[in-house]
XYZ file of C-alpha atoms in Angstrom:
718
model
C -68.017 -12.310 6.680
C -67.843 -11.132 10.274
C -70.722 -9.133 11.606
C -70.339 -5.382 11.576
C -70.313 -4.990 15.369
C -67.342 -7.341 15.683
C -65.512 -5.502 12.908
C -66.112 -2.169 14.653
C -64.503 -3.506 17.812
C -61.656 -5.102 15.859
C -61.127 -1.843 13.974
C -61.026 0.127 17.227
C -58.496 -2.346 18.678
C -56.268 -2.072 15.589
C -56.368 1.723 15.794
C -55.206 1.491 19.415
C -52.356 -0.868 18.443
C -51.379 1.400 15.540
C -51.272 4.353 17.942
C -48.910 2.450 20.241
C -46.667 1.371 17.359
C -46.590 4.897 15.955
C -45.678 6.231 19.384
C -42.778 3.770 19.695
C -41.605 4.663 16.193
C -41.702 8.356 17.120
C -39.713 7.726 20.339
C -36.916 6.138 18.314
C -37.084 8.768 15.558
C -38.317 11.855 17.418
C -36.323 14.216 15.189
C -37.819 12.831 11.984
C -40.498 15.122 10.499
C -44.029 13.686 10.350
C -43.585 10.930 12.958
C -45.170 12.942 15.799
C -48.144 13.993 13.659
C -48.577 10.388 12.514
C -49.458 9.361 16.099
C -52.649 11.447 15.874
C -53.876 9.757 12.680
C -55.016 6.465 14.367
C -56.255 8.443 17.400
C -58.580 10.528 15.251
C -59.608 7.448 13.253
C -60.378 5.662 16.535
C -62.563 8.576 17.624
C -64.289 8.508 14.227
C -65.042 4.757 14.483
C -66.424 5.224 18.007
C -68.585 8.117 16.768
C -70.020 5.977 13.945
C -70.729 3.203 16.483
C -72.456 5.772 18.726
C -74.401 7.117 15.741
C -75.997 3.649 15.405
C -77.688 4.227 18.817
C -78.310 7.986 18.733
C -78.876 8.542 14.996
C -79.045 12.336 14.957
C -77.389 15.055 12.867
C -74.802 15.959 15.531
C -73.438 12.417 15.827
C -73.091 11.913 12.072
C -71.511 15.378 11.654
C -68.905 14.614 14.347
C -68.156 11.141 12.959
C -67.667 12.389 9.412
C -65.662 15.441 10.472
C -63.290 13.163 12.406
C -63.032 10.760 9.463
C -62.150 13.508 6.985
C -59.777 15.187 9.505
C -57.927 11.878 9.919
C -57.480 11.762 6.133
C -55.916 15.264 6.109
C -53.615 14.390 9.079
C -52.521 11.199 7.298
C -51.585 13.004 4.089
C -49.869 15.906 5.919
C -47.740 13.530 8.033
C -46.550 11.649 4.928
C -45.778 14.957 3.166
C -43.671 16.107 6.137
C -41.803 12.809 6.293
C -40.983 12.713 2.579
C -39.962 16.358 2.749
C -41.992 16.810 -0.405
C -43.335 20.132 -1.591
C -46.677 18.293 -1.849
C -47.882 20.079 -4.922
C -51.662 19.726 -4.832
C -51.957 19.379 -1.044
C -54.093 22.520 -0.788
C -56.294 21.160 -3.559
C -56.602 17.877 -1.688
C -57.605 19.704 1.519
C -60.144 21.789 -0.414
C -61.699 18.659 -1.954
C -61.758 16.927 1.442
C -63.459 19.916 3.120
C -65.974 20.169 0.285
C -66.760 16.455 0.557
C -67.083 16.745 4.355
C -69.593 19.605 4.007
C -71.468 17.636 1.367
C -71.553 14.634 3.676
C -72.988 16.664 6.553
C -75.556 18.234 4.257
C -76.680 14.838 2.932
C -76.923 13.511 6.492
C -80.006 15.705 7.005
C -81.953 13.425 4.681
C -81.991 9.746 5.591
C -83.005 8.907 2.026
C -79.582 10.021 0.815
C -77.730 7.084 2.464
C -76.334 5.811 -0.839
C -75.111 9.316 -1.736
C -73.373 9.645 1.645
C -71.572 6.323 1.099
C -70.526 7.453 -2.385
C -69.095 10.688 -0.933
C -67.179 8.655 1.672
C -65.867 6.308 -1.022
C -64.838 9.276 -3.155
C -62.849 10.674 -0.212
C -60.996 7.351 0.203
C -60.278 7.250 -3.541
C -58.918 10.835 -3.565
C -56.714 10.143 -0.526
C -55.374 6.887 -2.024
C -54.622 8.486 -5.391
C -52.856 11.450 -3.786
C -50.668 9.227 -1.536
C -49.927 6.792 -4.371
C -48.697 9.668 -6.546
C -46.637 10.985 -3.617
C -44.866 7.678 -2.967
C -44.288 6.913 -6.647
C -42.872 10.391 -7.294
C -41.004 11.132 -4.032
C -40.620 7.968 -1.991
C -39.887 5.032 -4.263
C -36.172 5.818 -4.884
C -35.278 7.031 -1.413
C -37.405 4.598 0.607
C -37.963 1.506 -1.564
C -39.091 -0.908 1.206
C -41.473 1.435 3.016
C -42.862 2.672 -0.293
C -43.669 -0.893 -1.399
C -45.778 -1.437 1.736
C -47.666 1.838 1.257
C -48.158 1.396 -2.484
C -49.508 -2.124 -1.896
C -52.107 -1.181 0.744
C -53.103 2.047 -1.039
C -53.646 0.084 -4.261
C -55.851 -2.402 -2.372
C -57.879 0.420 -0.776
C -58.225 2.181 -4.131
C -59.459 -1.026 -5.798
C -61.902 -1.872 -2.964
C -63.537 1.540 -2.757
C -63.598 2.014 -6.526
C -65.254 -1.392 -6.873
C -67.827 -0.583 -4.185
C -68.626 2.734 -5.851
C -69.188 1.094 -9.238
C -71.094 -1.997 -8.070
C -73.111 -0.707 -5.115
C -76.883 -0.875 -5.696
C -79.759 0.577 -3.704
C -79.150 0.668 0.028
C -81.394 1.025 3.019
C -80.539 1.394 6.658
C -81.918 -2.089 7.269
C -79.605 -3.928 4.870
C -76.500 -1.690 5.234
C -74.851 -3.438 8.181
C -75.657 -6.937 6.919
C -74.262 -6.405 3.402
C -71.006 -8.335 2.622
C -69.463 -5.469 0.678
C -69.881 -3.191 3.699
C -68.228 -5.725 6.022
C -65.410 -6.314 3.521
C -64.569 -2.619 3.112
C -64.726 -2.121 6.898
C -62.346 -5.085 7.334
C -59.857 -3.723 4.781
C -59.989 -0.096 5.900
C -60.335 -0.649 9.651
C -58.267 -3.797 10.334
C -55.808 -4.502 7.492
C -54.843 -0.916 6.550
C -53.690 0.128 10.086
C -51.270 -2.835 10.233
C -49.767 -1.882 6.865
C -49.560 1.816 7.805
C -47.766 1.137 11.115
C -45.340 -1.271 9.416
C -44.777 1.122 6.529
C -43.915 4.051 8.806
C -41.469 1.891 10.806
C -39.744 0.820 7.572
C -39.624 4.412 6.317
C -37.953 5.527 9.548
C -35.402 2.691 9.397
C -34.505 3.621 5.834
C -34.279 7.285 6.819
C -31.913 6.368 9.677
C -29.803 4.221 7.338
C -29.559 7.098 4.879
C -28.388 9.416 7.652
C -25.752 6.888 8.709
C -24.563 6.507 5.115
C -24.331 10.279 4.753
C -22.351 10.534 7.980
C -20.046 7.722 6.832
C -19.541 9.377 3.453
C -18.843 12.698 5.144
C -16.356 11.002 7.465
C -14.572 9.451 4.466
C -14.460 12.801 2.696
C -13.143 14.447 5.848
C -10.426 11.790 6.060
C -9.500 12.343 2.415
C -9.359 16.102 2.926
C -7.295 15.668 6.108
C -4.962 13.232 4.366
C -4.540 15.602 1.414
C -3.940 18.505 3.790
C -1.361 16.562 5.803
C 0.369 15.334 2.665
C 0.519 18.836 1.197
C 1.550 20.588 4.381
C 4.204 17.952 5.144
C 5.950 18.681 1.853
C 5.610 22.394 2.476
C 7.176 21.910 5.935
C 9.960 19.653 4.680
C 11.245 22.184 2.144
C 12.116 24.954 4.660
C 13.048 22.282 7.194
C 15.709 20.857 4.894
C 16.918 24.391 4.333
C 17.232 24.876 8.096
C 19.118 21.581 8.451
C 21.486 22.404 5.601
C 22.112 25.957 6.797
C 22.765 24.855 10.366
C 25.226 22.224 9.188
C 26.980 24.766 6.982
C 27.290 27.233 9.850
C 28.597 24.527 12.205
C 31.207 23.422 9.651
C 32.132 26.939 8.626
C 32.295 28.709 11.973
C 35.574 28.735 13.871
C 33.897 29.955 17.074
C 33.314 26.932 19.393
C 30.348 28.737 20.986
C 28.377 28.339 17.750
C 28.531 24.526 17.773
C 26.018 23.790 20.600
C 23.502 26.223 19.073
C 23.836 24.623 15.638
C 23.495 21.144 17.138
C 20.333 22.275 18.945
C 18.889 23.585 15.659
C 19.779 20.339 13.838
C 18.308 18.137 16.594
C 15.112 20.183 16.704
C 14.732 20.099 12.923
C 15.304 16.341 12.832
C 12.711 15.859 15.600
C 10.224 17.927 13.619
C 10.979 15.895 10.497
C 10.321 12.687 12.465
C 7.042 14.132 13.761
C 5.912 14.962 10.210
C 6.684 11.393 9.094
C 4.786 9.846 12.028
C 1.770 12.123 11.554
C 1.627 11.084 7.896
C 1.868 7.401 8.848
C -0.968 7.793 11.370
C -3.141 9.758 8.938
C -2.576 7.208 6.171
C -4.002 4.476 8.416
C -7.228 6.501 8.669
C -7.299 7.116 4.933
C -6.517 3.613 3.758
C -9.106 0.901 4.071
C -7.408 -1.659 1.869
C -7.778 -5.396 2.268
C -5.024 -7.402 3.928
C -2.286 -8.506 1.527
C -1.824 -12.055 2.770
C 0.818 -14.501 1.606
C 2.598 -17.642 2.803
C 5.434 -16.929 5.241
C 7.954 -19.404 6.645
C 7.661 -17.904 10.090
C 10.925 -18.798 11.823
C 13.041 -17.722 8.854
C 10.998 -14.545 8.538
C 11.469 -13.710 12.234
C 15.202 -14.457 12.100
C 15.599 -12.092 9.155
C 13.668 -9.428 11.042
C 15.915 -9.860 14.083
C 19.020 -9.555 11.905
C 17.712 -6.194 10.768
C 17.047 -4.992 14.346
C 20.052 -6.428 16.191
C 22.565 -3.733 15.081
C 20.387 -1.113 16.836
C 20.596 -3.092 20.089
C 24.327 -3.710 19.600
C 24.996 0.012 19.421
C 23.455 0.441 22.905
C 25.254 -2.700 24.210
C 21.932 -4.448 24.845
C 21.392 -8.193 24.670
C 18.943 -8.924 21.875
C 17.257 -12.332 21.780
C 14.529 -14.213 19.901
C 12.728 -16.904 21.927
C 10.869 -19.087 19.430
C 8.282 -21.519 20.868
C 6.482 -22.516 17.670
C 6.808 -25.600 15.460
C 10.108 -25.421 13.562
C 8.450 -25.683 10.151
C 5.522 -23.366 10.948
C 4.266 -21.635 7.810
C 1.486 -19.055 8.082
C -0.725 -17.155 5.698
C -0.641 -13.510 6.839
C -0.027 -9.872 5.903
C 3.683 -9.898 6.619
C 4.199 -6.199 5.852
C 1.783 -5.005 8.544
C 3.015 -7.627 11.006
C 6.594 -6.605 10.254
C 5.839 -2.940 10.917
C 4.154 -3.795 14.242
C 7.154 -5.807 15.490
C 9.669 -3.205 14.265
C 7.719 -0.435 16.056
C 7.568 -2.391 19.329
C 11.219 -3.486 19.235
C 12.370 -0.009 18.196
C 10.527 1.461 21.191
C 11.990 -1.156 23.519
C 15.553 -0.441 22.358
C 14.970 3.302 22.536
C 13.801 3.260 26.174
C 16.152 0.541 27.463
C 19.608 1.778 28.462
C 20.951 -1.463 29.914
C 19.961 -5.096 30.078
C 18.110 -6.914 27.308
C 15.345 -6.751 24.734
C 13.615 -10.015 23.814
C 11.053 -11.133 21.256
C 9.092 -14.107 22.582
C 6.838 -15.954 20.166
C 4.720 -18.819 21.505
C 1.782 -20.980 20.485
C -1.379 -20.453 22.579
C -3.802 -22.680 20.722
C -3.328 -25.104 17.861
C -6.368 -25.483 15.622
C -6.797 -27.569 12.505
C -6.725 -24.584 10.161
C -5.075 -21.862 12.246
C -2.808 -21.195 15.213
C -3.328 -18.613 17.930
C 0.114 -17.062 18.422
C 1.279 -14.610 21.074
C 4.087 -12.220 20.141
C 5.694 -10.427 23.109
C 8.414 -7.775 23.143
C 10.048 -7.726 26.569
C 12.496 -5.074 27.759
C 14.369 -4.241 30.950
C 13.685 -0.520 30.631
C 12.408 1.981 33.218
C 8.810 0.689 33.171
C 5.552 2.624 32.881
C 3.186 4.019 35.506
C -0.078 2.043 35.787
C -2.266 5.104 35.145
C -0.299 5.905 31.969
C -0.720 2.477 30.347
C -4.405 2.974 29.462
C -3.634 6.080 27.393
C -0.422 5.019 25.604
C -2.171 3.909 22.413
C -3.877 7.296 22.039
C -2.234 9.603 19.474
C 0.284 12.154 20.810
C 0.222 10.632 24.316
C 3.595 9.775 25.878
C 4.687 8.150 29.115
C 7.001 9.971 31.529
C 9.971 8.089 30.067
C 8.783 8.970 26.567
C 8.808 12.672 27.380
C 12.395 12.374 28.622
C 13.592 10.434 25.565
C 11.615 12.534 23.095
C 9.463 11.350 20.241
C 6.107 12.000 18.601
C 3.730 9.963 20.740
C 2.403 8.266 17.600
C 4.382 5.004 17.483
C 2.064 2.972 19.708
C -1.031 4.607 18.206
C 0.085 3.457 14.748
C 0.902 -0.002 16.119
C -2.519 -0.260 17.765
C -4.287 0.736 14.521
C -2.293 -1.827 12.527
C -3.179 -4.564 15.022
C -6.861 -3.643 14.716
C -6.583 -4.218 10.968
C -4.982 -7.599 11.716
C -7.817 -8.514 14.104
C -5.711 -8.213 17.226
C -5.132 -5.871 20.162
C -2.060 -4.504 21.930
C -1.624 -5.542 25.577
C 0.784 -3.699 27.868
C 2.185 -4.930 31.182
C 4.831 -3.016 33.083
C 6.570 -2.714 36.418
C 8.534 0.372 37.361
C 12.337 -0.055 37.290
C 11.964 -3.654 36.044
C 10.719 -3.326 32.496
C 7.709 -3.690 30.219
C 6.057 -6.314 28.049
C 4.145 -5.339 24.914
C 2.247 -8.290 23.473
C -0.544 -9.202 21.093
C -2.399 -12.417 20.273
C -3.007 -13.057 16.607
C -4.770 -15.853 14.768
C -2.634 -16.991 11.831
C -4.011 -19.279 9.139
C -1.781 -22.264 8.421
C -0.071 -21.800 5.042
C 1.126 -24.272 2.462
C 4.799 -24.889 3.230
C 5.293 -26.235 -0.277
C 4.396 -22.826 -1.687
C 7.062 -20.974 0.284
C 10.009 -19.854 -1.773
C 13.030 -21.811 -0.538
C 15.459 -19.072 -1.443
C 17.716 -19.590 1.551
C 18.599 -23.078 0.369
C 20.089 -21.681 -2.829
C 23.548 -22.994 -3.693
C 24.459 -19.797 -5.529
C 25.385 -17.760 -2.464
C 26.268 -18.082 1.191
C 23.848 -17.242 4.018
C 24.104 -16.802 7.782
C 27.546 -15.130 8.027
C 28.720 -13.023 10.974
C 29.465 -9.680 9.319
C 31.103 -6.529 10.672
C 29.789 -3.531 8.722
C 32.010 -0.455 9.080
C 30.156 2.495 7.525
C 29.471 6.038 8.753
C 26.761 7.107 6.278
C 23.247 6.309 7.589
C 21.817 5.778 4.119
C 24.425 3.181 3.174
C 24.119 1.515 6.592
C 20.420 0.908 6.235
C 20.569 -0.331 2.648
C 23.463 -2.732 3.384
C 21.772 -4.078 6.546
C 18.483 -4.626 4.671
C 20.253 -6.494 1.863
C 22.295 -8.680 4.211
C 19.339 -9.415 6.511
C 17.569 -10.884 3.469
C 20.274 -13.569 3.409
C 20.221 -14.177 7.181
C 23.630 -12.600 7.822
C 24.200 -11.445 11.419
C 25.486 -7.899 11.437
C 27.396 -5.792 13.920
C 27.732 -2.115 13.067
C 30.659 0.274 13.554
C 30.486 3.921 12.516
C 34.213 4.715 12.586
C 37.605 3.036 12.374
C 38.408 2.910 16.083
C 35.044 1.289 16.903
C 35.724 -1.299 14.189
C 39.129 -2.134 15.702
C 37.579 -2.558 19.189
C 34.888 -4.907 17.853
C 37.472 -6.970 15.945
C 39.440 -7.382 19.180
C 36.333 -8.663 21.035
C 34.489 -10.705 18.380
C 35.347 -13.058 15.554
C 33.662 -12.333 12.207
C 33.311 -14.339 9.005
C 33.820 -11.225 6.911
C 34.430 -7.478 7.398
C 32.796 -4.924 5.107
C 35.024 -1.851 5.488
C 34.290 1.659 4.254
C 37.583 3.098 3.019
C 36.882 6.662 4.122
C 35.695 6.983 7.727
C 35.350 10.050 9.975
C 38.454 9.243 12.048
C 40.575 6.879 9.924
C 40.790 5.714 6.353
C 40.192 2.057 5.607
C 43.888 1.730 4.779
C 44.823 3.088 8.217
C 42.438 0.641 9.912
C 44.099 -2.295 8.142
C 47.613 -1.077 8.977
C 46.708 -0.689 12.662
C 45.213 -4.186 12.757
C 48.530 -5.644 11.544
C 50.280 -4.270 14.619
C 47.830 -5.433 17.310
C 46.346 -8.705 18.528
C 42.768 -9.379 17.467
C 40.439 -12.283 16.672
C 40.232 -11.701 12.914
C 43.763 -12.301 11.620
C 42.429 -14.515 8.812
C 39.039 -12.884 8.353
C 38.534 -11.646 4.763
C 38.025 -7.890 4.417
C 35.911 -6.392 1.665
C 36.457 -2.772 0.672
C 33.175 -0.841 0.731
C 33.833 2.228 -1.392
C 33.051 4.392 -4.368
C 36.756 5.180 -4.897
C 37.615 2.774 -7.701
C 40.468 4.284 -9.688
C 43.108 1.774 -10.910
C 45.662 3.083 -8.398
C 43.194 2.805 -5.516
C 42.183 -0.729 -6.480
C 45.848 -1.708 -6.651
C 46.381 -0.212 -3.186
C 43.388 -2.066 -1.715
C 44.568 -5.410 -3.052
C 48.116 -4.822 -1.829
C 46.746 -4.363 1.696
C 45.184 -7.837 1.551
C 41.630 -6.830 0.777
C 39.737 -9.844 -0.585
C 37.228 -8.052 -2.818
C 35.647 -4.669 -3.444
C 31.957 -3.800 -3.078
C 31.428 -0.649 -5.053
C 29.015 2.137 -4.270
C 26.212 2.628 -5.100
C 25.318 -0.636 -3.374
C 23.832 -3.343 -5.583
C 22.360 -6.373 -3.820
C 23.638 -8.933 -6.306
C 27.218 -7.588 -6.170
C 27.154 -7.477 -2.349
C 25.736 -11.008 -2.188
C 28.351 -12.343 -4.624
C 31.234 -10.642 -2.819
C 30.158 -12.060 0.548
C 29.882 -15.548 -0.974
C 33.262 -15.259 -2.734
C 34.888 -14.112 0.499
C 34.353 -17.599 1.935
C 36.095 -19.288 -1.010
C 39.310 -18.885 -2.963
C 37.455 -16.976 -5.655
C 39.478 -14.050 -6.968
C 38.232 -10.493 -6.626
C 35.659 -9.207 -9.104
C 36.131 -5.453 -9.263
C 33.792 -4.503 -12.083
C 31.095 -2.029 -11.076
C 28.205 -1.381 -13.429
C 27.554 2.343 -13.439
C 25.653 3.970 -16.269
C 27.192 7.137 -17.638
C 24.119 9.315 -17.165
C 23.113 12.507 -15.393
C 20.340 10.728 -13.473
C 19.844 6.965 -13.263
C 16.094 6.385 -12.940
C 16.603 2.873 -11.562
C 18.403 4.129 -8.433
C 15.191 4.909 -6.539
C 14.095 1.263 -6.847
C 17.038 0.222 -4.646
C 15.991 2.708 -1.979
C 12.297 1.763 -2.100
C 13.264 -1.801 -1.181
C 14.692 -0.447 2.093
C 12.711 2.737 2.768
C 9.096 3.907 2.512
C 8.118 6.262 -0.327
C 7.963 9.211 2.095
C 11.447 8.406 3.409
C 12.835 8.149 -0.131
C 11.213 11.484 -0.961
C 12.755 13.020 2.159
C 16.228 11.628 1.292
C 16.092 13.078 -2.214
C 14.713 16.416 -0.967
C 17.479 16.801 1.611
C 20.188 15.993 -0.926
C 18.766 18.161 -3.705
C 18.280 21.161 -1.425
C 21.724 20.978 0.169
C 23.966 19.780 -2.698
C 24.728 23.220 -4.165
C 25.446 24.782 -0.756
C 27.770 21.922 0.174
C 29.685 22.284 -3.074
C 30.040 26.038 -2.511
C 31.222 25.245 1.015
C 33.886 22.961 -0.483
C 35.109 25.839 -2.659
C 35.535 27.905 0.514
C 37.302 25.116 2.420
C 39.609 23.847 -0.312
C 42.440 26.232 0.554
C 41.922 26.633 4.322
C 40.786 23.198 5.497
C 41.490 20.594 2.840
C 40.822 17.651 5.185
C 37.311 18.868 5.962
C 36.747 19.503 2.269
C 37.750 15.912 1.419
C 35.339 14.503 4.021
C 32.504 16.660 2.730
C 33.117 15.688 -0.900
C 33.453 12.009 0.011
C 30.050 11.944 1.715
C 28.457 13.918 -1.133
C 29.931 11.596 -3.765
C 28.795 8.450 -1.953
C 25.237 9.756 -1.524
C 25.082 11.104 -5.105
C 26.033 7.722 -6.553
C 23.528 5.896 -4.328
C 20.747 8.293 -5.415
C 21.540 7.832 -9.115
C 23.391 11.100 -9.867
C 26.088 8.989 -11.543
C 28.019 11.544 -13.566
C 28.014 14.064 -10.725
C 29.065 11.458 -8.137
C 31.858 10.203 -10.390
C 33.108 13.760 -10.868
C 33.139 14.324 -7.091
C 35.176 11.111 -6.656
C 37.686 12.440 -9.211
C 37.918 15.728 -7.268
C 38.377 13.797 -4.016
C 41.205 11.768 -5.586
C 42.960 14.920 -6.767
C 42.685 16.456 -3.295
C 44.147 13.309 -1.707
C 47.026 13.384 -4.220
C 47.571 17.124 -3.618
C 46.991 17.868 -7.289
C 45.666 21.253 -8.431
C 41.909 21.434 -8.916
C 41.868 24.357 -11.322
C 38.223 24.947 -12.168
C 36.957 21.449 -11.287
C 34.682 22.598 -8.444
C 33.105 25.259 -10.656
C 32.588 22.657 -13.390
C 31.068 20.337 -10.789
C 28.555 23.082 -9.943
C 27.514 23.280 -13.604
C 27.329 19.475 -13.781
C 25.134 19.471 -10.674
C 22.700 21.920 -12.286
C 22.440 19.644 -15.331
C 21.931 16.599 -13.082
C 19.278 18.433 -11.101
C 17.409 19.332 -14.291
C 17.475 15.674 -15.378
C 16.147 14.579 -11.974
C 13.359 17.196 -11.944
C 12.356 16.230 -15.483
C 12.037 12.612 -14.318
C 10.096 13.685 -11.194
C 7.628 15.736 -13.253
C 7.142 12.802 -15.618
C 6.433 10.496 -12.678
C 3.883 12.926 -11.213
C 2.048 13.299 -14.517
């Protein structure tokens, strides 16, 4: 073994290093209890070692008293620091201090007699044993579960110290001052206690602090998740609470506008309706933004035939651009057969948000989607998707803040909106591992782009549905429909089959479009705000247009035998009944390009509420949007029917329009029996037949339908 003098110096050096390490640990964790006090433990031990070294030269009572007092004080500091760190009640700490003080006094007393050297060493060993046992119990009881790594280090070194000093106590024979420093057991215990133990203690405290910091981070993360859940629940609850009175405001304002004969009331009602709709949009966007914080789901990736997917997306968006007379274009600079493995739903929402914004803020010119390949790897492609518009542009200082929630550009404030669209887009791109880049020049336009790494998919796994021989794809279709709900569902269904759609909301707009453009097929609503479908067809016979031989499909819920006979006599090729069914629409569009005869049958279950109707809507709308559609209809249906009772004698034309819209929406939402009854009332009004008590009976039928719907809703919630 090393000589005792060398071990003293080594022990002193290790105490100095432990002091430095403890100081650095405290600097990083200065708010952690016990870390500051722990710095003093090696300092006091260092002073004790130096005092024992000095005692070897002086050898008087004062030097041994100081050395032992420092040694026993260091033991108390050590235990107190660990107690503070573990936040333990330290049952027995006072007892430990009492034993330590008693042993210290005993040690000083025995130091007066040089013959009691063995007794003094036994007292010192007993102190080390008591300290080790106390700390072992503390870590096993309080530290092992919370701080497993740090506790292992402490338990290991404390067990070694306990074994060494217990062994020395049991096996130590007679000792004299002459043979004390040369004995191997003395050198060994000095090596363990003065050199090895400080390294373990410094390492153990550092590990304890790291685990403490990790626990704090986990607690903060858990709290953040709980806060997000609470916020999401609050937003979800409050949104429904807001929507209920909001729908009441919308319905009441519409009733007043339709009912009032004073023209001064109209602008006020329109202002109320616009404000309520803006608030409804804000609620939806806030929920979307909050749901991104709440959800932490994995990406739902699947193989996508990219060009076909983009073309379908453009078919869905192009009618919006057409309505504002904007040129809408897809520039595709990727391999023709590119197939990627990606989360198409999130990517779809990002592109729809960016294109929707571009169309909203661009009043003239063009909106383009440019997709190009930046880097071609063996397993993935780096693709840049850019949405380019010729809008008003954005100020440079505004660009940096546009992706923050509720922040709008100057143009955004003029056009209105929630200020959440780009924030939602930015969050979605983060989930996709990308980032939104914005470039803009005032009065020239803006470019919103993002670079995304897309894994190459297996083209053989892609469903080749568009090569099906069962139906036609890629037709130029004119959709003439005034009801927003039916517009969106029809456009979604037709975009699935790559049909290119132009949209007209009334008969006169349809006639203008048919004079300017040639279509493969016209889907014509038979009851429009300005003209009936029959009147549109009669006008077309008397004017020049580009669609003399274009097949026309009636798009209607009015399917009585007399009406069907009238439609066919006007040259209508086929009838697409409402509510809209994708298979029927697809078949009718395919048959329109052949000599296939009309197939009029419409499958409509005779039921108060058709539970399958919501599935059609969910394919085109989000769950919140579907909920909002049903809420608006349910809350306003009774008032609209009562309004019809008031109008039936004074303004029959307005009554017919109101009933027609109600019937169409009722059938689309699955209120089959009620919608069919409204169509029967509409037919009687058109034929000038007496209604008798039909409107009152319709009110009773609506109550029954509402009960059936609410019963289904409660069952779904449970």
